[in-house]
Short mmCIF file of C-alpha atoms and ligand atoms in Angstrom, two decimals:
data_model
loop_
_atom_site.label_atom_id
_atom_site.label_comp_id
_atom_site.label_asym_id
_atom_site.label_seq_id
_atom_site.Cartn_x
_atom_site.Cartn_y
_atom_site.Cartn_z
CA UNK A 1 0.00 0.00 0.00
CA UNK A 2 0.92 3.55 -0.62
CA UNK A 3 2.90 4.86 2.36
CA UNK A 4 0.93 8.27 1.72
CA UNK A 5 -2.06 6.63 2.71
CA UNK A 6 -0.46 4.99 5.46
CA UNK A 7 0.39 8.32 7.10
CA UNK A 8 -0.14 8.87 10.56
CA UNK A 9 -3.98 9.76 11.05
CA UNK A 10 -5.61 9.77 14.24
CA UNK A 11 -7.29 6.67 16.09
CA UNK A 12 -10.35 7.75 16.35
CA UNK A 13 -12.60 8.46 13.60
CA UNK A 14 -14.53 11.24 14.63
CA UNK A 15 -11.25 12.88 15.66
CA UNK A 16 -9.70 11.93 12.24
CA UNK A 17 -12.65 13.75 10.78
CA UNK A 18 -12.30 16.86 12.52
CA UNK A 19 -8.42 17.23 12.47
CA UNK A 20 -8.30 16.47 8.62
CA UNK A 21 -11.05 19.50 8.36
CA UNK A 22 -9.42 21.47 10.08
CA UNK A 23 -5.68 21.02 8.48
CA UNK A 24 -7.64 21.57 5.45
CA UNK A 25 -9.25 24.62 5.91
CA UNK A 26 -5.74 25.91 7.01
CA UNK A 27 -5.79 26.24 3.11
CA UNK A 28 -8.20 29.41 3.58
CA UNK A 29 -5.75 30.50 5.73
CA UNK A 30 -2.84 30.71 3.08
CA UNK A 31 -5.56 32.54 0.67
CA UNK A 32 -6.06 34.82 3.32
CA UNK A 33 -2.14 35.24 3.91
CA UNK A 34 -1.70 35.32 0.51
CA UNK A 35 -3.77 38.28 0.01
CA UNK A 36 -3.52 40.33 2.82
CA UNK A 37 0.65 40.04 3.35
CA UNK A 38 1.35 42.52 0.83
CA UNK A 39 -0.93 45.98 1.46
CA UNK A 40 1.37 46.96 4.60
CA UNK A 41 4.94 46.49 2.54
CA UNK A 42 3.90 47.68 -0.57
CA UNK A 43 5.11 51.85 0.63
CA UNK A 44 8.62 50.09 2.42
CA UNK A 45 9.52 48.62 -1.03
CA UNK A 46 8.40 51.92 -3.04
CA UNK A 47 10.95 53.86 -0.62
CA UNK A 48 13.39 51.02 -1.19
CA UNK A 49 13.50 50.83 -4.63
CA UNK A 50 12.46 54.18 -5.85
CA UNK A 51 9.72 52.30 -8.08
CA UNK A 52 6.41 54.52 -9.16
CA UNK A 53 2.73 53.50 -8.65
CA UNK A 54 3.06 51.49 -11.90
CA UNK A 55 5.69 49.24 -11.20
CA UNK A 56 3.96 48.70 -7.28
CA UNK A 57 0.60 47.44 -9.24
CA UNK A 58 3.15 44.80 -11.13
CA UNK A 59 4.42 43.92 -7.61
CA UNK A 60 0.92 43.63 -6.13
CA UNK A 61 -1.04 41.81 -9.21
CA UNK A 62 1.71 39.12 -10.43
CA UNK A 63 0.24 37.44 -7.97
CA UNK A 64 -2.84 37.26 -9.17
CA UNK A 65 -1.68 36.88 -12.31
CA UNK A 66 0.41 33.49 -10.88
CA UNK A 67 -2.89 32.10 -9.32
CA UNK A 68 -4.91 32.44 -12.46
CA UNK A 69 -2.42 29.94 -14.01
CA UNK A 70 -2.32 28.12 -11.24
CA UNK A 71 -6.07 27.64 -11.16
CA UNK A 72 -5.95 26.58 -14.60
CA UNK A 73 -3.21 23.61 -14.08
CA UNK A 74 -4.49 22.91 -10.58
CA UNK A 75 -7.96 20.40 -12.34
CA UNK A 76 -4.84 18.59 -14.38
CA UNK A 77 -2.96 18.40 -11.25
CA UNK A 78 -5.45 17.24 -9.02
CA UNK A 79 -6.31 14.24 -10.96
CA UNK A 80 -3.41 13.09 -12.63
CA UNK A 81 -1.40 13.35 -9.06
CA UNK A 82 -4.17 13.40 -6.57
CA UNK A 83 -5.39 15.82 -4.42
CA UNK A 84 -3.10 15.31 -1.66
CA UNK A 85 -0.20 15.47 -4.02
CA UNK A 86 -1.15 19.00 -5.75
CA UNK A 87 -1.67 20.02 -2.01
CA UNK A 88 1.64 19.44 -1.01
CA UNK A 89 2.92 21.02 -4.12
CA UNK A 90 1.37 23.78 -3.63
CA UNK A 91 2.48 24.20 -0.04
CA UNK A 92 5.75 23.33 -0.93
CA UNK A 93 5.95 26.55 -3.66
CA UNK A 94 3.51 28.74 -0.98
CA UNK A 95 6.62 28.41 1.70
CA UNK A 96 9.94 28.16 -1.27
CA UNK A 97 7.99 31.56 -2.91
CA UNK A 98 7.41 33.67 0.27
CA UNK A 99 11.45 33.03 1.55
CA UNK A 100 12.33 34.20 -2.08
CA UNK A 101 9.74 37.40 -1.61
CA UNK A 102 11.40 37.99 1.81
CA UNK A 103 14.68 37.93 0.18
CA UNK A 104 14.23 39.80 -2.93
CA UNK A 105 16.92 42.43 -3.65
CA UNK A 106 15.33 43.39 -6.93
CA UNK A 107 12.24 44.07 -8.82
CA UNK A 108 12.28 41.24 -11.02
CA UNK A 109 13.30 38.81 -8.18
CA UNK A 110 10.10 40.16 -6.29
CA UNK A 111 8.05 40.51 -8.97
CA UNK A 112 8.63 36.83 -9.82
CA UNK A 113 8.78 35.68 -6.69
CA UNK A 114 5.02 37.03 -6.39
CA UNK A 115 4.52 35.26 -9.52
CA UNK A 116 5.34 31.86 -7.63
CA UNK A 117 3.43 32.82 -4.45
CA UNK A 118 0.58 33.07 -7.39
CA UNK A 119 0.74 29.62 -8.55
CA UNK A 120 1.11 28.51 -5.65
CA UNK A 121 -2.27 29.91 -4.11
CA UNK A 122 -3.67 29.33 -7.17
CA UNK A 123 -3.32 25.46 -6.91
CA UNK A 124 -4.48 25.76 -3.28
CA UNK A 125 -7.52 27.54 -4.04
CA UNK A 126 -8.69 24.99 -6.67
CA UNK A 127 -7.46 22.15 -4.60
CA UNK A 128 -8.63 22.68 -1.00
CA UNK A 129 -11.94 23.21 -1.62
CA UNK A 130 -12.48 20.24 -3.71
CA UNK A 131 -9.96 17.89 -1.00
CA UNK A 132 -12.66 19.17 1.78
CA UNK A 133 -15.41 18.36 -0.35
CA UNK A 134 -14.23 14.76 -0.61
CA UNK A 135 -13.40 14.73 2.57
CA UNK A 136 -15.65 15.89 5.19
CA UNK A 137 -18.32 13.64 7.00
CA UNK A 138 -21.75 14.64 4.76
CA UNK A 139 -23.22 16.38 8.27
CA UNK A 140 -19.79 18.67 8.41
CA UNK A 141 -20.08 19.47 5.07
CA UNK A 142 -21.63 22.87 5.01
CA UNK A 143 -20.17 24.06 8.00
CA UNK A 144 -17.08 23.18 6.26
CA UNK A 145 -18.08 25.89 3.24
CA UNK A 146 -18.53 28.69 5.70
CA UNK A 147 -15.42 27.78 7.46
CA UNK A 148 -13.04 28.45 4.70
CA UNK A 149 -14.75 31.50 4.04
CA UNK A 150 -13.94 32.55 7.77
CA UNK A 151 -10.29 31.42 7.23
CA UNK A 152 -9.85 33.54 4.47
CA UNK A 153 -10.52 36.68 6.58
CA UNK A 154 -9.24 35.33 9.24
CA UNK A 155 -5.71 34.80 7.21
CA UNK A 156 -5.90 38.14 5.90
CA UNK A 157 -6.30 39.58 9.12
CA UNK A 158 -3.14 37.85 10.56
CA UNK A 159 -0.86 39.53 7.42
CA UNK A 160 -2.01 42.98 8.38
CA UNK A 161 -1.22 42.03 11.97
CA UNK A 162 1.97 40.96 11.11
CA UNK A 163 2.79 43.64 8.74
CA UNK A 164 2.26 46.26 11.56
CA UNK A 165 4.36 44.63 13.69
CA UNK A 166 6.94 44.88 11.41
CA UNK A 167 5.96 48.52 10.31
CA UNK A 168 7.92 49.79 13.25
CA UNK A 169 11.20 48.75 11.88
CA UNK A 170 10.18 49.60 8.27
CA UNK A 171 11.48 45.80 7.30
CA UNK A 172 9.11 44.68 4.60
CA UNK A 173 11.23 41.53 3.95
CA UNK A 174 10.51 40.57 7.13
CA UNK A 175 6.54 41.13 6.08
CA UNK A 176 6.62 38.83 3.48
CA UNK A 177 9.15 36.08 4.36
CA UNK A 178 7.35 35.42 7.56
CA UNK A 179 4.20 33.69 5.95
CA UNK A 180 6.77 30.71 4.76
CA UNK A 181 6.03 29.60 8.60
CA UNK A 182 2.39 29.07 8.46
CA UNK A 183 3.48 27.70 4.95
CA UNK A 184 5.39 24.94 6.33
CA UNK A 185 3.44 23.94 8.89
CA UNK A 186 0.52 23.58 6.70
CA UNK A 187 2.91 21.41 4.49
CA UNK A 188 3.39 19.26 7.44
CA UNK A 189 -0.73 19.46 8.18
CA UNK A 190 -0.85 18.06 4.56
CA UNK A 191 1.71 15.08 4.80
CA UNK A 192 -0.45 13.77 7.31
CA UNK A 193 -3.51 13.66 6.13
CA UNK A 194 -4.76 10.73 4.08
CA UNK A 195 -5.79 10.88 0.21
CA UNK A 196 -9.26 11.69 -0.70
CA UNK A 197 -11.07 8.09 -1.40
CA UNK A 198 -12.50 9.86 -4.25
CA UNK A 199 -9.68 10.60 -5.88
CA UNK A 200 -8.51 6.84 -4.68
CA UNK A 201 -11.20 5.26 -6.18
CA UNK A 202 -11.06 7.41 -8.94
CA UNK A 203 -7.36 5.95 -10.72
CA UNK A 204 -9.14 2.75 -9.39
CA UNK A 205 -6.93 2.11 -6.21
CA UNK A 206 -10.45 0.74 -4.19
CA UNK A 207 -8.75 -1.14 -1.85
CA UNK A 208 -7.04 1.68 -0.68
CA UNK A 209 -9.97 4.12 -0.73
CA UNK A 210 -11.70 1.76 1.70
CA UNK A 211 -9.16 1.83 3.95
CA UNK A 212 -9.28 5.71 4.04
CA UNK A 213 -12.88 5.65 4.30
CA UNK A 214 -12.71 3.06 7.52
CA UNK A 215 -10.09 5.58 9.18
CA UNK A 216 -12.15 8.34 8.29
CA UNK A 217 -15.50 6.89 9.29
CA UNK A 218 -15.27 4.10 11.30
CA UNK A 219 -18.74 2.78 10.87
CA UNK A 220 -18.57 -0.10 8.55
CA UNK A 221 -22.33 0.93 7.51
CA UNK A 222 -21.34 4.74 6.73
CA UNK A 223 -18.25 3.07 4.71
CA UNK A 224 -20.09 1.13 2.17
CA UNK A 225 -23.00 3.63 1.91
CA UNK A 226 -20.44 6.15 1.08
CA UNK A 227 -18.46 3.82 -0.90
CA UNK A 228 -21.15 3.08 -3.10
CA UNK A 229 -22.41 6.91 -3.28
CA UNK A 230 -18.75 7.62 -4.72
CA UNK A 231 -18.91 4.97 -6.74
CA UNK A 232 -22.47 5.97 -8.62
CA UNK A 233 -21.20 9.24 -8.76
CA UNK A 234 -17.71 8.22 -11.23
CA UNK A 235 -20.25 6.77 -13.19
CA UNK A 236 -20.72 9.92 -14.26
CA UNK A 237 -17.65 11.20 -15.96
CA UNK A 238 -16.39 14.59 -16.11
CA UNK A 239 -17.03 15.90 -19.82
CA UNK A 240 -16.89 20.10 -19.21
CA UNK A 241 -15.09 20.82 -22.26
CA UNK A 242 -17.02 18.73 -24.70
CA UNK A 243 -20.08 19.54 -22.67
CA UNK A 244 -19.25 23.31 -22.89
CA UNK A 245 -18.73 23.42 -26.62
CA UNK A 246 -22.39 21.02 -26.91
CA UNK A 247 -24.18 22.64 -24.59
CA UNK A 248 -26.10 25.87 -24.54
CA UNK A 249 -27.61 25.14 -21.09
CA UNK A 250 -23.96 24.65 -19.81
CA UNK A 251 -22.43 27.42 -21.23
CA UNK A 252 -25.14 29.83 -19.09
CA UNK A 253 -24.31 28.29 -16.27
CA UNK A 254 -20.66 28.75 -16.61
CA UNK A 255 -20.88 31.89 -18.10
CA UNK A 256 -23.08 32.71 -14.67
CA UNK A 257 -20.60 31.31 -12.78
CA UNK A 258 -17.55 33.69 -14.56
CA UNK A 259 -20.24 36.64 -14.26
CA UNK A 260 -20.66 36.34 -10.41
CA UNK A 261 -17.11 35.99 -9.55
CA UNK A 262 -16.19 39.05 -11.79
CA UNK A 263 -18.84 41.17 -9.57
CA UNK A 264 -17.14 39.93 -6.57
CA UNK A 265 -13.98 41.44 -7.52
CA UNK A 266 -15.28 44.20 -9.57
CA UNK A 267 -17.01 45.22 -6.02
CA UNK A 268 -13.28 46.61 -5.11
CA UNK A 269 -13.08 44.99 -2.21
CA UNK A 270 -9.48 44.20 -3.06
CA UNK A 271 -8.52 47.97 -3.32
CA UNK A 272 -9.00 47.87 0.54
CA UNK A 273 -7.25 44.33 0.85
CA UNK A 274 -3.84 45.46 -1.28
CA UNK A 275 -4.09 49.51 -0.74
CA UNK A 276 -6.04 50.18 2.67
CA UNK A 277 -2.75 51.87 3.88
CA UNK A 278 -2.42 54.06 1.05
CA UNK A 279 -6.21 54.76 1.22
CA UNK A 280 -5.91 55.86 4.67
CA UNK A 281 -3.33 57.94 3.92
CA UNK A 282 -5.45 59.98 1.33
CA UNK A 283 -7.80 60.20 4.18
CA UNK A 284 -4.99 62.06 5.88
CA UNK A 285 -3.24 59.47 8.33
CA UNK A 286 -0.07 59.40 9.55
CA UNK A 287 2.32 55.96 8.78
CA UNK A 288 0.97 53.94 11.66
CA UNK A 289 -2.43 55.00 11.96
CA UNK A 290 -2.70 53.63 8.32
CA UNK A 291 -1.15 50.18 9.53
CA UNK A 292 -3.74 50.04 12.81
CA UNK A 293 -6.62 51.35 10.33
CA UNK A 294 -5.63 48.54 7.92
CA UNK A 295 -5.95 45.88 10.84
CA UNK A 296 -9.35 47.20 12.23
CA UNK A 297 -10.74 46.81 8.45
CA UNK A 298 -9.41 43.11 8.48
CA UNK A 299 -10.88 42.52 11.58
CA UNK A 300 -14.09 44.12 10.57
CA UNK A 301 -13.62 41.63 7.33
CA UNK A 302 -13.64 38.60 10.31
CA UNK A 303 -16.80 39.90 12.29
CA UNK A 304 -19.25 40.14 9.39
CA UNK A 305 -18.53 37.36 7.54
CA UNK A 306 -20.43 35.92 10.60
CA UNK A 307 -23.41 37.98 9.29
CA UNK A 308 -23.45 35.94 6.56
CA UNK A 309 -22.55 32.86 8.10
CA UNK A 310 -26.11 33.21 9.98
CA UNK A 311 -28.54 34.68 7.33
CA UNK A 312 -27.36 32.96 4.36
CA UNK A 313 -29.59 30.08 4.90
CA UNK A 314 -32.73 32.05 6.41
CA UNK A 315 -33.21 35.09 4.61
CA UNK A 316 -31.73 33.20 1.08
CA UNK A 317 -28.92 34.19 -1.33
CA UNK A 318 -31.22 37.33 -3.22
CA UNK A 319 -31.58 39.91 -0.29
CA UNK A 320 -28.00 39.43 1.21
CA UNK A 321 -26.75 40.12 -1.95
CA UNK A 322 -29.31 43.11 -2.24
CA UNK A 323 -28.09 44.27 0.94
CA UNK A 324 -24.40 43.60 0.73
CA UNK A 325 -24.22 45.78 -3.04
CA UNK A 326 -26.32 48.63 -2.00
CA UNK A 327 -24.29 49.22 1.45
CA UNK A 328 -21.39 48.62 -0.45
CA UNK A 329 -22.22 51.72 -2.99
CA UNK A 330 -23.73 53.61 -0.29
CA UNK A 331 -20.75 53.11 1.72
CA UNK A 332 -18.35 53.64 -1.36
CA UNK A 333 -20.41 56.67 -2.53
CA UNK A 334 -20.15 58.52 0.54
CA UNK A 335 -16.18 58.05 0.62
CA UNK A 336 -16.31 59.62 -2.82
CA UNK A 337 -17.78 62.72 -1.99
CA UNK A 338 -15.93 62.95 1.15
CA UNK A 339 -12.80 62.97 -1.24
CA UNK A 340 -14.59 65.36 -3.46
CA UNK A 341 -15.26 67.61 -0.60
CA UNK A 342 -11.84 67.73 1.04
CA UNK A 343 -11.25 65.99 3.87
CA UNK A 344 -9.48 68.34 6.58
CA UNK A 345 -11.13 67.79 10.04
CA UNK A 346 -10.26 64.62 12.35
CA UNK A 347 -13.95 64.59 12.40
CA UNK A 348 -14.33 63.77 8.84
CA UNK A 349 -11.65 61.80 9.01
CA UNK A 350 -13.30 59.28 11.65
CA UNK A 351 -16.30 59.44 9.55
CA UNK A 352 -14.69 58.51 6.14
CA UNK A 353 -13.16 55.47 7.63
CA UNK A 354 -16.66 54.61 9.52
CA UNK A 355 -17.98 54.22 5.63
CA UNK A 356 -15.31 52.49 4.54
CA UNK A 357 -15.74 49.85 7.38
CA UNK A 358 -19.46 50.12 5.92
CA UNK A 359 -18.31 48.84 2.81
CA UNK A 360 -16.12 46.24 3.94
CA UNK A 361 -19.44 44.97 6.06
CA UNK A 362 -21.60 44.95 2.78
CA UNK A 363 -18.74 42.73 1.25
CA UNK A 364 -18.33 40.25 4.23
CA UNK A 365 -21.46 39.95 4.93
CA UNK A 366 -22.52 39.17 0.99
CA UNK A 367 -20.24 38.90 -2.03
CA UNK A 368 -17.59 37.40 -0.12
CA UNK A 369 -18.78 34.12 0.59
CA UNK A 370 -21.87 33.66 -1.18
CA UNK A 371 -20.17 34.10 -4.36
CA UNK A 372 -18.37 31.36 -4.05
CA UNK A 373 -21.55 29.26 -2.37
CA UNK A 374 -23.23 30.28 -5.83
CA UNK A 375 -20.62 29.39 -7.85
CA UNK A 376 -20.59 25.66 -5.89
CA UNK A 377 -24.43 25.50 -6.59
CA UNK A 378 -25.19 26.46 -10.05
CA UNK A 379 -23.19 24.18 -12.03
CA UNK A 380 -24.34 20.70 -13.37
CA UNK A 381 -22.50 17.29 -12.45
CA UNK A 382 -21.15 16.64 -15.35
CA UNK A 383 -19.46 19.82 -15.70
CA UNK A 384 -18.65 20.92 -12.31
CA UNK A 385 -14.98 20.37 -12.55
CA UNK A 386 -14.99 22.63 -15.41
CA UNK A 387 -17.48 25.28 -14.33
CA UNK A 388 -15.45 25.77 -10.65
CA UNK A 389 -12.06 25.79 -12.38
CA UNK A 390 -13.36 28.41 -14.74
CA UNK A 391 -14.97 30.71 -12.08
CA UNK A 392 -12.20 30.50 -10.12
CA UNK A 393 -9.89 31.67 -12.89
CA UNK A 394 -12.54 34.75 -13.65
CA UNK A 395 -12.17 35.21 -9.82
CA UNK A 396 -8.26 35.73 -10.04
CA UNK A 397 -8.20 37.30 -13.62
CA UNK A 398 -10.77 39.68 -11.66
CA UNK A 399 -8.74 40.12 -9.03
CA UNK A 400 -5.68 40.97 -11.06
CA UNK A 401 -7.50 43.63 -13.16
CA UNK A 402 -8.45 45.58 -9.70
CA UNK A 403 -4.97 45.31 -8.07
CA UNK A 404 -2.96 46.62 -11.29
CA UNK A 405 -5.21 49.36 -11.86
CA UNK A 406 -5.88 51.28 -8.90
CA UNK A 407 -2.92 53.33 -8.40
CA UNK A 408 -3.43 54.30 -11.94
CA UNK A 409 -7.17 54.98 -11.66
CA UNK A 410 -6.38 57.68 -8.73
CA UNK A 411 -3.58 58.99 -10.25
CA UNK A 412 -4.96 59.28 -13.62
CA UNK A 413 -9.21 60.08 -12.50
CA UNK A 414 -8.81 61.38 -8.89
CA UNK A 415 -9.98 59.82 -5.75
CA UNK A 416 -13.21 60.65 -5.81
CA UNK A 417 -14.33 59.43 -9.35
CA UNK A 418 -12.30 56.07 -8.56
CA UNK A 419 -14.40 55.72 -5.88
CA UNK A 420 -17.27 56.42 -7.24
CA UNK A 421 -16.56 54.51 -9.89
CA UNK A 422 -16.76 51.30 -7.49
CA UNK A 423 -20.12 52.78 -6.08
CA UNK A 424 -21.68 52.47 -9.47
CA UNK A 425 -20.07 49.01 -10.07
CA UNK A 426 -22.24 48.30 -7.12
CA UNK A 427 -25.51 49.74 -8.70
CA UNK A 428 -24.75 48.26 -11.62
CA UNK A 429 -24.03 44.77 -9.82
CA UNK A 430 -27.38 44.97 -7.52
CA UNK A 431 -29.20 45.59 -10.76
CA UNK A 432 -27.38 42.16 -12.08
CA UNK A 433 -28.89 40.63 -9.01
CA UNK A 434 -32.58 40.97 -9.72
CA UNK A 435 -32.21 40.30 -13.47
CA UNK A 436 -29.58 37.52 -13.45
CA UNK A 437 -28.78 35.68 -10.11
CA UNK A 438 -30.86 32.60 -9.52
CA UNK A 439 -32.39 32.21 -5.20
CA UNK A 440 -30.95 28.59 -4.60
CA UNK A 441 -31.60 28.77 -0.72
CA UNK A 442 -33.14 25.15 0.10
CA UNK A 443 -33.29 23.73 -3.69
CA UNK A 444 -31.26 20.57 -4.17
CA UNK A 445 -28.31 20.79 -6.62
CA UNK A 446 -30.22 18.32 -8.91
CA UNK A 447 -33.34 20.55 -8.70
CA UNK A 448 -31.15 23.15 -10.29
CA UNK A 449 -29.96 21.07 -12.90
CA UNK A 450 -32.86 20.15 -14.24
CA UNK A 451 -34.24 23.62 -14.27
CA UNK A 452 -30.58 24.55 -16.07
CA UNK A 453 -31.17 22.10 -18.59
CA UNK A 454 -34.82 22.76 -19.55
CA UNK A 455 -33.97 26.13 -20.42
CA UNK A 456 -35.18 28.24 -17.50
CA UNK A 457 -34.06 31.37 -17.23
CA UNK A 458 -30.96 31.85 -15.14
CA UNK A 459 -32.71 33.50 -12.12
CA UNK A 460 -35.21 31.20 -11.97
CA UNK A 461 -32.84 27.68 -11.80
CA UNK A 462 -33.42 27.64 -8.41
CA UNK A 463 -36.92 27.65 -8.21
C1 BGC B 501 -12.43 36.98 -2.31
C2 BGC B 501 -11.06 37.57 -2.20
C3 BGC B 501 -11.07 38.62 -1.13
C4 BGC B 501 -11.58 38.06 0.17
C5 BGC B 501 -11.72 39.15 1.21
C6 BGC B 501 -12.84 36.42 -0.97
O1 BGC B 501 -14.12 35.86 -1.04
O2 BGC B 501 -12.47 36.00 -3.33
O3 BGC B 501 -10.67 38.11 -3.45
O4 BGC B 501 -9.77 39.14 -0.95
O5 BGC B 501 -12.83 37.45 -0.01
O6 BGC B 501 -12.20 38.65 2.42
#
């Protein structure tokens, strides 16, 4: 037998269960790292190299640039060496690419270095998800969803912590070489956890896949039943190209899929994530009040993610997104004309940064997860592989598009109409949300389908 499989997992199965949940949600972690590490070094390395706004949008969005590849090779990855292999790969490159951003005594060495960091996150993001899927007991399951979400914020919180603490000594290679740590360890996490019987079963290595399952479940009942649910299920196999160039049905669904991911970005919620420093400096703040203004809007990111956490499965997808865009342009809106105005009193000040912490609720509380619970739900069985791997791609291309323009869009439109620029993104994006976005709150994922495939309008698939 594989001595992956043999690794050391815990005796008991419940245990097992919980530990290898938790190790793998430590992925959202790295995303959250990943994101958040770079927004308090990005003025330390402008000093440092004597670099304009252009070249720190480079540093900032290779990145994302890096994960949108990554994305892409992370489905061929996954099956071709497993799940737990492309994890481990990816950890591997997530801890070898922050040491070489921590070290960088260049531009290009940084800016490829971020490029690595990219991949790397890239094949995590794809990878995680779909290893916790495969993974989790079913009655975990969607407590597993929301708790990769949290991680996320909860990851990008710890960066800005960490990058204030090094703010006093100005040492941004300190900033970003410290997330190898939580790198490693997760690398470790990963060696011990065992390989997904789906996958197992998958390259047809059953006898192996049992013997996962048993760890993992212990119940010889919950085995077979599960066994046998994997088993019906790769009857099905995986056809999303062929399916997307057949399919009309499919294509909408991917194409809604690569629509809602491209609002989540377009929302700017990134602009705070990668320039919340610099924004609070516009505001007027002084080097350290911009590091301890940056933490309070991560931790802000944290606290309402629990919002959504708790509605999304009473009040349904619709009105939290209703809610999240319009607070989001209301919030954004306000922080234009603020701009536009002049901002010159502490009062106004304190009240600019109260509306950006608005925003930051209406995207933690909506658009953050439930984008990506949408983008879970909407596709068919046949082509979910495909449909994820392409929303996730939209979600980094997305991502890069905000973070290498922003700089540009203030310096070239002012702050004010780059703000309000976002606000009417928002409009635009709650408008999107009546017309376009399906209410999938208690429908089963084969309800969907069907509707999908009969032709239904996109926001009524989920009736
Ligand atoms: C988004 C990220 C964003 C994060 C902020 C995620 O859902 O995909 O781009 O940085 O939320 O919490």
């Amino acid at each position: 037998m594989n001595a992956m499989t043999e690794a050391p997992i815990a005796v008991h199965p419940k245990a097992t269960a919980v530990v290898t949940c938790l190790v793998g949600a430590l992925a959202g972690l790295m995303f959250g790292l990943d994101i958040g590490v770079i927004s308090g070094a990005t003025q330390f390395i402008q000093h440092d190299f004597g670099i304009s706004d252009r070249t720190v949008e480079h540093i900032v969005s290779w990145m994302m640039l890096g994960a949108a590849a990554g994305a892409l090779v992370a489905g061929w990855l996954s099956s071709h060496l497993g799940r737990k292999r492309s994890l481990i790969a990816g950890s591997l490159l997530f801890a070898l690419a922050s040491i070489a951003c921590g070290l960088s005594n260049s531009v290009a060495m940084l800016l490829f270095a971020r490029l690595g960091l990219g991949v790397s996150i890239g094949v995590l993001t794809f990878t995680a998800p779909l290893y916790l899927a495969e993974i989790a007991p079913e009655r975990i399951r969607g407590a597993m969803v929301s708790l990769y979400q949290l991680m996320i914020t909860i990851g990008i919180l710890i960066a800005f912590l960490s990058d204030t603490a090094f703010s006093y000594s100005g040492n941004w290679h300190w900033m970003l070489g410290i997330i190898a740590i939580p790198g490693v360890l997760f690398l470790l996490g990963v060696l011990a956890l065992p390989d997904s019987p789906r996958w197992l079963m998958m390259v047809g290595r059953h006898d192996q896949a049992m013997a996962v399952l048993s760890k993992l479940r212990g119940d010889p009942a919950v085995v077979m039943r599960e066994a046998a649910d994997i088993q019906e299920q790769l009857r099905i196999p995986q056809r999303g190209w062929h399916m997307f160039l057949q399919n009309r049905n499919f294509r909408r669904s991917v194409g809604l899929g690569v629509l809602l991911q491209i609002m989540q970005q377009l929302t700017g919620m990134n602009v705070m994530m990668y320039y919340a420093p610099r924004v609070f400096g516009n505001v007027g703040f002084g080097l350290h009040a911009q590091m301890w203004g940056t933490v309070i809007v991560g931790v802000t990111n944290v606290l309402a993610t629990f919002i959504a956490i708790g509605l999304v499965d009473r009040w349904g997808r619709k009105p939290i997104l209703y809610a999240g865009f319009l607070i989001m342009a209301t919030g954004l809106g306000i922080v234009g004309a603020m701009m536009h105005i002049g901002i010159t009193t502490h009062g106004q000040q304190i009240f600019t940064v109260a509306m950006l912490l608005m925003f930051i609720t209406g995207f933690a509380m909506s658009a953050g997860p439930l984008i990506w619970i949408l983008c879970s739900e909407v596709q068919p069985l046949k082509g979910r592989d495909f449909g994820i791997g392409a929303s996730t791609f939209a979600n980094w291309i997305g991502n890069f598009v905000v973070g290498a323009t922003f700089l540009t869009l203030l310096n070239k439109f002012g702050d004010a109409n780059t703000f309000w620029l976002y606000a009417g993104l928002n409009l635009l994006f709650f408008v999107f949300t009546i017309w376009l976005i399906p209410e999938t709150r208690g429908v089963t994922l084969e309800q969907i389908e069907r509707n999908l495939m009969a032709g239904k309008a996109l926001r009524h698939i989920g009736r």
